[in-house]
XYZ file of C-alpha atoms in Angstrom:
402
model
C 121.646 97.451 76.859
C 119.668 100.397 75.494
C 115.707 100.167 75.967
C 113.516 99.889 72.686
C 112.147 102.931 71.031
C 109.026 101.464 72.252
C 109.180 100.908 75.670
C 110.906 104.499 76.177
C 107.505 106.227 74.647
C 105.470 104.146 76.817
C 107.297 105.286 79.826
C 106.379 108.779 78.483
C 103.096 107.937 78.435
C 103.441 106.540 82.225
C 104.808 110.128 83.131
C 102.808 112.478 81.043
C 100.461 115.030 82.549
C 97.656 113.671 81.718
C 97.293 111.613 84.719
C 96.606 114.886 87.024
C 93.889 116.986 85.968
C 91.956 119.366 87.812
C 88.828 117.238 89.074
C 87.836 116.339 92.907
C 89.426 113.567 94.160
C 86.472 110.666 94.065
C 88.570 107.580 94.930
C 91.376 107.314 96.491
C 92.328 104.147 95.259
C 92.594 105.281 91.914
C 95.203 107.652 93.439
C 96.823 104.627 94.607
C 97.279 103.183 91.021
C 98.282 105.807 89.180
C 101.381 107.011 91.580
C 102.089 103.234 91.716
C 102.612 103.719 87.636
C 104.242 106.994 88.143
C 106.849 105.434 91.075
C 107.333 102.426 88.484
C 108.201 104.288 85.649
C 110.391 106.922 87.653
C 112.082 103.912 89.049
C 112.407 102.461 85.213
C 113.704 105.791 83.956
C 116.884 106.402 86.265
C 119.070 105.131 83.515
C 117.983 108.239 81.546
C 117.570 110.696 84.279
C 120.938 111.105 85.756
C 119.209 113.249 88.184
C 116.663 110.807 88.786
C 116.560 110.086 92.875
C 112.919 107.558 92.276
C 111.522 110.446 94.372
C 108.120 110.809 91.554
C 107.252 114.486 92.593
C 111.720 115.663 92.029
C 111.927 113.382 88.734
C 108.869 115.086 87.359
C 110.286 118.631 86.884
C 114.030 118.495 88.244
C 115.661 117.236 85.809
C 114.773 119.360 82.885
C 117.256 122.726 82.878
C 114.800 124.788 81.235
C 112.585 124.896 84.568
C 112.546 127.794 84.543
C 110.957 128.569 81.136
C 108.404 125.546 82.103
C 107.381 126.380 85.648
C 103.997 125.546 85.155
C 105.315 122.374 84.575
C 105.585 121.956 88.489
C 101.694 122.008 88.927
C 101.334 118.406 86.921
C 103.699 116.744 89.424
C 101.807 116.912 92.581
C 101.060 113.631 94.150
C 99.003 112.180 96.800
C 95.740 113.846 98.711
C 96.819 117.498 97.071
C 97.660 116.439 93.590
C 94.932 117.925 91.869
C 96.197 121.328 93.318
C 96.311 123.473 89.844
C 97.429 126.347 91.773
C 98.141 129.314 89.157
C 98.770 126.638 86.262
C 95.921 128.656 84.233
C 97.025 132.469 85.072
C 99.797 135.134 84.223
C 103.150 135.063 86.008
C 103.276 137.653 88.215
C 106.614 138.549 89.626
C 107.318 139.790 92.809
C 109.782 143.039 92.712
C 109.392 145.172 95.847
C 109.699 143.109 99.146
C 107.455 145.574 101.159
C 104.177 145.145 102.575
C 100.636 147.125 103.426
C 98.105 145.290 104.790
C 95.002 147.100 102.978
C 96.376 148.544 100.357
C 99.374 146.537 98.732
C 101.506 148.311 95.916
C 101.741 145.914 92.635
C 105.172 144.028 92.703
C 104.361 143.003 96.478
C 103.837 139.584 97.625
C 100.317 140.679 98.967
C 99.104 142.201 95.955
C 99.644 139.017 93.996
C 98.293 136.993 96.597
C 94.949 138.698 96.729
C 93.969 139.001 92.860
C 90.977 136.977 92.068
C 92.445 135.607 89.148
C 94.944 132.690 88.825
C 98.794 133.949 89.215
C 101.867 132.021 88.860
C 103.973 134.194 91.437
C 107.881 134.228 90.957
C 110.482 136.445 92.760
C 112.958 139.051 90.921
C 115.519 138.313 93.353
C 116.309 137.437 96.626
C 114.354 138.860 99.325
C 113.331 138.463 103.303
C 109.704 139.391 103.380
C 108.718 140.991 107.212
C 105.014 140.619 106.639
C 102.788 143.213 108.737
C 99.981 140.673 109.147
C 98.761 137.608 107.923
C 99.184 136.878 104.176
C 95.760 136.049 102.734
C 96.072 133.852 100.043
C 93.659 133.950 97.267
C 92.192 130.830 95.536
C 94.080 129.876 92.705
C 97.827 130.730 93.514
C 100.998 129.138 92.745
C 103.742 130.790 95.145
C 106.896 129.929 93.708
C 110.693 130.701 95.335
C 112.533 128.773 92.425
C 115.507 131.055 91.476
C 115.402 133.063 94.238
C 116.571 132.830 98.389
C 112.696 133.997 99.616
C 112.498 134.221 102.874
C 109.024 134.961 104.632
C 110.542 135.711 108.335
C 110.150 137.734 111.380
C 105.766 138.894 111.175
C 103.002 136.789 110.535
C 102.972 134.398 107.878
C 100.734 132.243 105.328
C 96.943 132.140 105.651
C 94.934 129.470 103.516
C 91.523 130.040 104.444
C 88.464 129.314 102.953
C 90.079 129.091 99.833
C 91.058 126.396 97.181
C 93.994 125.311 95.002
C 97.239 126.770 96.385
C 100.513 125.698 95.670
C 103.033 127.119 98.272
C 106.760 126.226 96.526
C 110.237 127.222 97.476
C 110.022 129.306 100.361
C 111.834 129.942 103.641
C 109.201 130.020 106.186
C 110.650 131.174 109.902
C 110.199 133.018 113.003
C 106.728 133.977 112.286
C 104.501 135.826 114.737
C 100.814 136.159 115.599
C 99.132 139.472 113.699
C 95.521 140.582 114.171
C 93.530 143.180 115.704
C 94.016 144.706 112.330
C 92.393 144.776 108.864
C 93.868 142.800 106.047
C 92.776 142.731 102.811
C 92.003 139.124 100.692
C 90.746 139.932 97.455
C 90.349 143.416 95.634
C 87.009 143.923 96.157
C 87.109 143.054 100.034
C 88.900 143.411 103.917
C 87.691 142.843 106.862
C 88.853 142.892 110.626
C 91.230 140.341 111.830
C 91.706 138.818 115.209
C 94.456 137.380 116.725
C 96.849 134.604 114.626
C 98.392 131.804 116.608
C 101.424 132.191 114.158
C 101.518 129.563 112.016
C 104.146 129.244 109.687
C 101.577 127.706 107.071
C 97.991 128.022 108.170
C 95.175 126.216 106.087
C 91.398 126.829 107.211
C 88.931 125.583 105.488
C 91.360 125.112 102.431
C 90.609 122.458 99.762
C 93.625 121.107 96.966
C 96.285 122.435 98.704
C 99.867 121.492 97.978
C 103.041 122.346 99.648
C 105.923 121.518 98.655
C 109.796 122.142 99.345
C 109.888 124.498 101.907
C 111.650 125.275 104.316
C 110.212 125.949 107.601
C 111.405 126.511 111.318
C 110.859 128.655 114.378
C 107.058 129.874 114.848
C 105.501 130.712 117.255
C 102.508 127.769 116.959
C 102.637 125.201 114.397
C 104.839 125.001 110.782
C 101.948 124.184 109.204
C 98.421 123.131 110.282
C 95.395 122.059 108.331
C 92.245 122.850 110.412
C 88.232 123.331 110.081
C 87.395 121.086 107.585
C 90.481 121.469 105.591
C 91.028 118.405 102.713
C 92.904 117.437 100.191
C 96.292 118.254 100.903
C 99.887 116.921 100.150
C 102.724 118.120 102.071
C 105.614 117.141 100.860
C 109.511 117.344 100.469
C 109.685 119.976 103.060
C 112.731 120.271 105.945
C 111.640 120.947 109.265
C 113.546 122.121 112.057
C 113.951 124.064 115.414
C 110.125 123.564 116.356
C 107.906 122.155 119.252
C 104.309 121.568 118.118
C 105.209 121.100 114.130
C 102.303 120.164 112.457
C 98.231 120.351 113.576
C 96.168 118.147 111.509
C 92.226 118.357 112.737
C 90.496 121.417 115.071
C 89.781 119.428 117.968
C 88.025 116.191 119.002
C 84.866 118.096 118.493
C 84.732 118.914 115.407
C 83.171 116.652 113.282
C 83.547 117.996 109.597
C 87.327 117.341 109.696
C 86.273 113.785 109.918
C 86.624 114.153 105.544
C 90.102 115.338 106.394
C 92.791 113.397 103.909
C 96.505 114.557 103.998
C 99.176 113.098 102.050
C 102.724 113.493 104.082
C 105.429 112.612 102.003
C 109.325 112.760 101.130
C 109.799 114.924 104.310
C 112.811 115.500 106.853
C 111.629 116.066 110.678
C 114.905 117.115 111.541
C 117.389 118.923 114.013
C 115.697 120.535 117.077
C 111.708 119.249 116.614
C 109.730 117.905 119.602
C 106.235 116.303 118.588
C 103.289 116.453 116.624
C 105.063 115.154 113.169
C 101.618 115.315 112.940
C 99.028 115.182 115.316
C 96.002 114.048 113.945
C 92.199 114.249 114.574
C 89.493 112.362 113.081
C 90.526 111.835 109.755
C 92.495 110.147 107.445
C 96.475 110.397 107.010
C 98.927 108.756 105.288
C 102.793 109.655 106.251
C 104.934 108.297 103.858
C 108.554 108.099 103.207
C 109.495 110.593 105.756
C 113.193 110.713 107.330
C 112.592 111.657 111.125
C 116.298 111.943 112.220
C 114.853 113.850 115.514
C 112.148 114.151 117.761
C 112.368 115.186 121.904
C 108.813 114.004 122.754
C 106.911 111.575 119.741
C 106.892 111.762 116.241
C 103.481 110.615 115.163
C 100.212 111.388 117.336
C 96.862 111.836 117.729
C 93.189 111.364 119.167
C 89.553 111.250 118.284
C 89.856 107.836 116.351
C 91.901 109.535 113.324
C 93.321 106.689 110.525
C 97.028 106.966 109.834
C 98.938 104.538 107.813
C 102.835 105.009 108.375
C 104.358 102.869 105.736
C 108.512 103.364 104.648
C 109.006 106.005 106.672
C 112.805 106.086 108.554
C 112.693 106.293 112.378
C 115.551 107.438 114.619
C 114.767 107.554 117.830
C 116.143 109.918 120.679
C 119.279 108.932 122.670
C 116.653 109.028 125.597
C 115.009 105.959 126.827
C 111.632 107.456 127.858
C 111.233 108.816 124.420
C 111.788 105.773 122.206
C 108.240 105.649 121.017
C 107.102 106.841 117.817
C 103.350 107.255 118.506
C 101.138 108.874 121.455
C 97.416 108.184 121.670
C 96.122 111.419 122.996
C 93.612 112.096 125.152
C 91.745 108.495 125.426
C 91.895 105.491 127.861
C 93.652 102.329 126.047
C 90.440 100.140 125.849
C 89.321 103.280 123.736
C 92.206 103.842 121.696
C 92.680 100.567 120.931
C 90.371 100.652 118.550
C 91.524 103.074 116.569
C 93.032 101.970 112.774
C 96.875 103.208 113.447
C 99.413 100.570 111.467
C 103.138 100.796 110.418
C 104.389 99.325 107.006
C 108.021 98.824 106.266
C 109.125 101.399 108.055
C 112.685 101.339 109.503
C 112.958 102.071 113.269
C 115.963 102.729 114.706
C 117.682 103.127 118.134
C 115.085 101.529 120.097
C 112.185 102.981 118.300
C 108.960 101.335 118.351
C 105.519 102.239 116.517
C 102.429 101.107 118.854
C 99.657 99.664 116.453
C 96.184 99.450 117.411
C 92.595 98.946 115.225
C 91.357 95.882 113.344
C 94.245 95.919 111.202
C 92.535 95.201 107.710
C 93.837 97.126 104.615
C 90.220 98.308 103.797
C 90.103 100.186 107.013
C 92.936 102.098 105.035
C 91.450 102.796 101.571
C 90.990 106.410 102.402
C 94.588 106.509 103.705
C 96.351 105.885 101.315
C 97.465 107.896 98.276
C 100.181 106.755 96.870
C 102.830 103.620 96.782
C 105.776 103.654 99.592
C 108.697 102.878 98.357
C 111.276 100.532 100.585
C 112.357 102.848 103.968
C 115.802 101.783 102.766
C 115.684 104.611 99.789
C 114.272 107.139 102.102
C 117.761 108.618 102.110
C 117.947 109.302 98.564
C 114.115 109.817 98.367
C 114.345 113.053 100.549
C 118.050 113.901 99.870
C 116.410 117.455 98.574
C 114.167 118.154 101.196
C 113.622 121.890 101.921
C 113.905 125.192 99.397
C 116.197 124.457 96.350
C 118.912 126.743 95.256
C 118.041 126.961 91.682
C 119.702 128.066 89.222
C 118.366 129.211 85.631
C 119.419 127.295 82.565
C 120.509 124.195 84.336
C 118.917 121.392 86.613
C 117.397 122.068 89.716
């Protein structure tokens, strides 16, 4: 039976931009609400949305085939910790057409030189292209980095450095076999570059970063971490991303030490932990995490760690554990006796575990221990399937759905 004129524009109204603006995040229960509205009326609006999979971030932008006309469109369908992420939203598009790279002095039409302007830039790729940065890639504030339409890989050197900076959007991208750089200057603005040390060779490295969002990449292979939020890093969504081949996948917190990553709030959502990983999916410190809807179809050591009293709510995430009987458990407490780590607020919600895996809970268990973890509503673990069915870069291709 067709829906009523009416309740179609009201569903518009549930999905409209206007929900995300560009303002701090103050309460994170207000987060809560309005992805709840945006799940509901993605969930309402399959009928119309062939293409609709109920995943809210994919149903946002995927299923229009002039994407590529609307990019910008992409920055008002963030969700979670990172959605106010405006990346380049209010800049030029600045398309990348030479796939070469100087550290100090980048030619325009280079990834770099983009990266570096102080202005915001939407940045979009002529073509395909691997991308053997020379050192790090500095990362300016305000950037959208987006591989739609394009096979981008950034491969073989150093990789992506978020530091100190705020509102990035890292979209698209092939992110492998990256390598430490340093002991070498790099520019990161204009006006400015300055002596690096030694990278650990992150894949994705955010320090210090604020509204940071990234989302459908690809990422395998480095030499420390896919991605890892450290030193005070906040607000940050990671999301719809396939991981593979990697041993210590994702860092969340500095060390027990550091205190001002006790603000820390990461959103990790609509992932696949896939083929070939071994722990840290992530490994948290301190602060506040909520992994949702994630498909881990592979793990050698844990999935879901941590220490220093962090907060993680796991709720309708999909957990297959290892053929191996040792490794059946989902969680490690790091670095703390039990009477200690016993107290800390770890809980699983509808998730699914399979093949023998269990999720060790520990804390007081109330839900207002997990206001500040949570950012959004979990749909059933049963839909994680369809929910991350597009994990990882997207072939796109112009003029029709993504």
């Amino acid at each position: 039976m067709a829906m009523p004129l009416l309740s179609f524009l009201l569903l518009s109204l549930f999905l409209a931009p206007s929900l995300i603006s560009s303002t701090p995040v103050h309460d994170p229960e207000l987060i809560v609400q309005e992805v709840h509205k945006s799940i509901n009326a993605s969930r309402r609006n399959l009928g119309f949305l062939s293409c609709g999979t109920g995943n809210p971030i994919d149903d946002c932008w995927r299923c229009d085939p002039q994407w590529e006309k609307n990019r910008k469109r992409l920055a008002d369908c963030a969700i979670g910790f990172g959605k106010h992420a405006t990346g380049g939203r209010d800049g030029k598009i600045y398309v990348v057409t030479d796939a070469g790279d100087h550290p100090v002095n980048p030619k325009p039409g280079t990834l770099r030189y983009g990266a570096i302007q102080d202005e915001p830039l939407w940045i979009i790729f002529q073509r395909d292209m691997v991308i053997k940065l020379k050192e790090e890639l500095m990362v300016n504030s305000f950037k959208t980095i987006d591989g739609r339409g394009a096979s981008v890989h950034i491969a073989g050197g150093p990789c992506i450095t978020i530091q100190y900076v705020t509102n990035i959007i890292i979209h698209g991208l092939n992110i492998h076999d990256c390598k430490q750089g340093g002991n070498a200057y790099v520019r990161d603005s204009p006006s400015h570059y300055g002596w690096r040390t030694l990278s650990d060779g992150d894949g994705v490295s955010i320090f210090g970063g604020s509204h940071i969002w990234v989302d459908h990449c690809s990422l395998s292979n480095c030499r420390d971490g896919l991605i890892d939020a450290i030193h005070g890093s906040t607000a940050i969504t990671i999301s719809n991303n396939y991981m593979t081949h990697h041993n210590k996948v994702m860092l969340l917190g500095h060390s027990d030490s550091y205190k001002q990553d006790k603000n820390m709030q990461v959103t990790i959502a609509f992932n696949h932990f896939g083929e070939g990983l071994v722990q840290r999916m992530p490994r948290c410190r301190l602060g506040y995490f909520h992994v949702v809807n994630n498909d881990y179809t592979h793990w050698q050591m844990y999935a879901i760690g941590g220490s220093a009293s962090p907060t993680i709510n796991s709720q309708g995430n999909r957990f297959l554990a290892p053929n191996d009987r040792f490794n059946k458990e989902v969680t490690k407490h790091e670095d703390a006796p039990q009477k200690e780590w016993k107290k800390w607020n770890w809980r699983s919600e509808g998730d699914l575990l399979l093949n023998g895996a269990f999720f060790t809970a520990s804390g007081a268990g109330s839900s207002s221990n997990y206001a500040k973890a949570s950012s959004l509503g979990a749909r059933p673990s049963s839909l994680v399937s369809s929910l991350t069915s597009g994990a990882g870069s997207l072939r796109c291709k112009k003029g029709s759905r993504c």
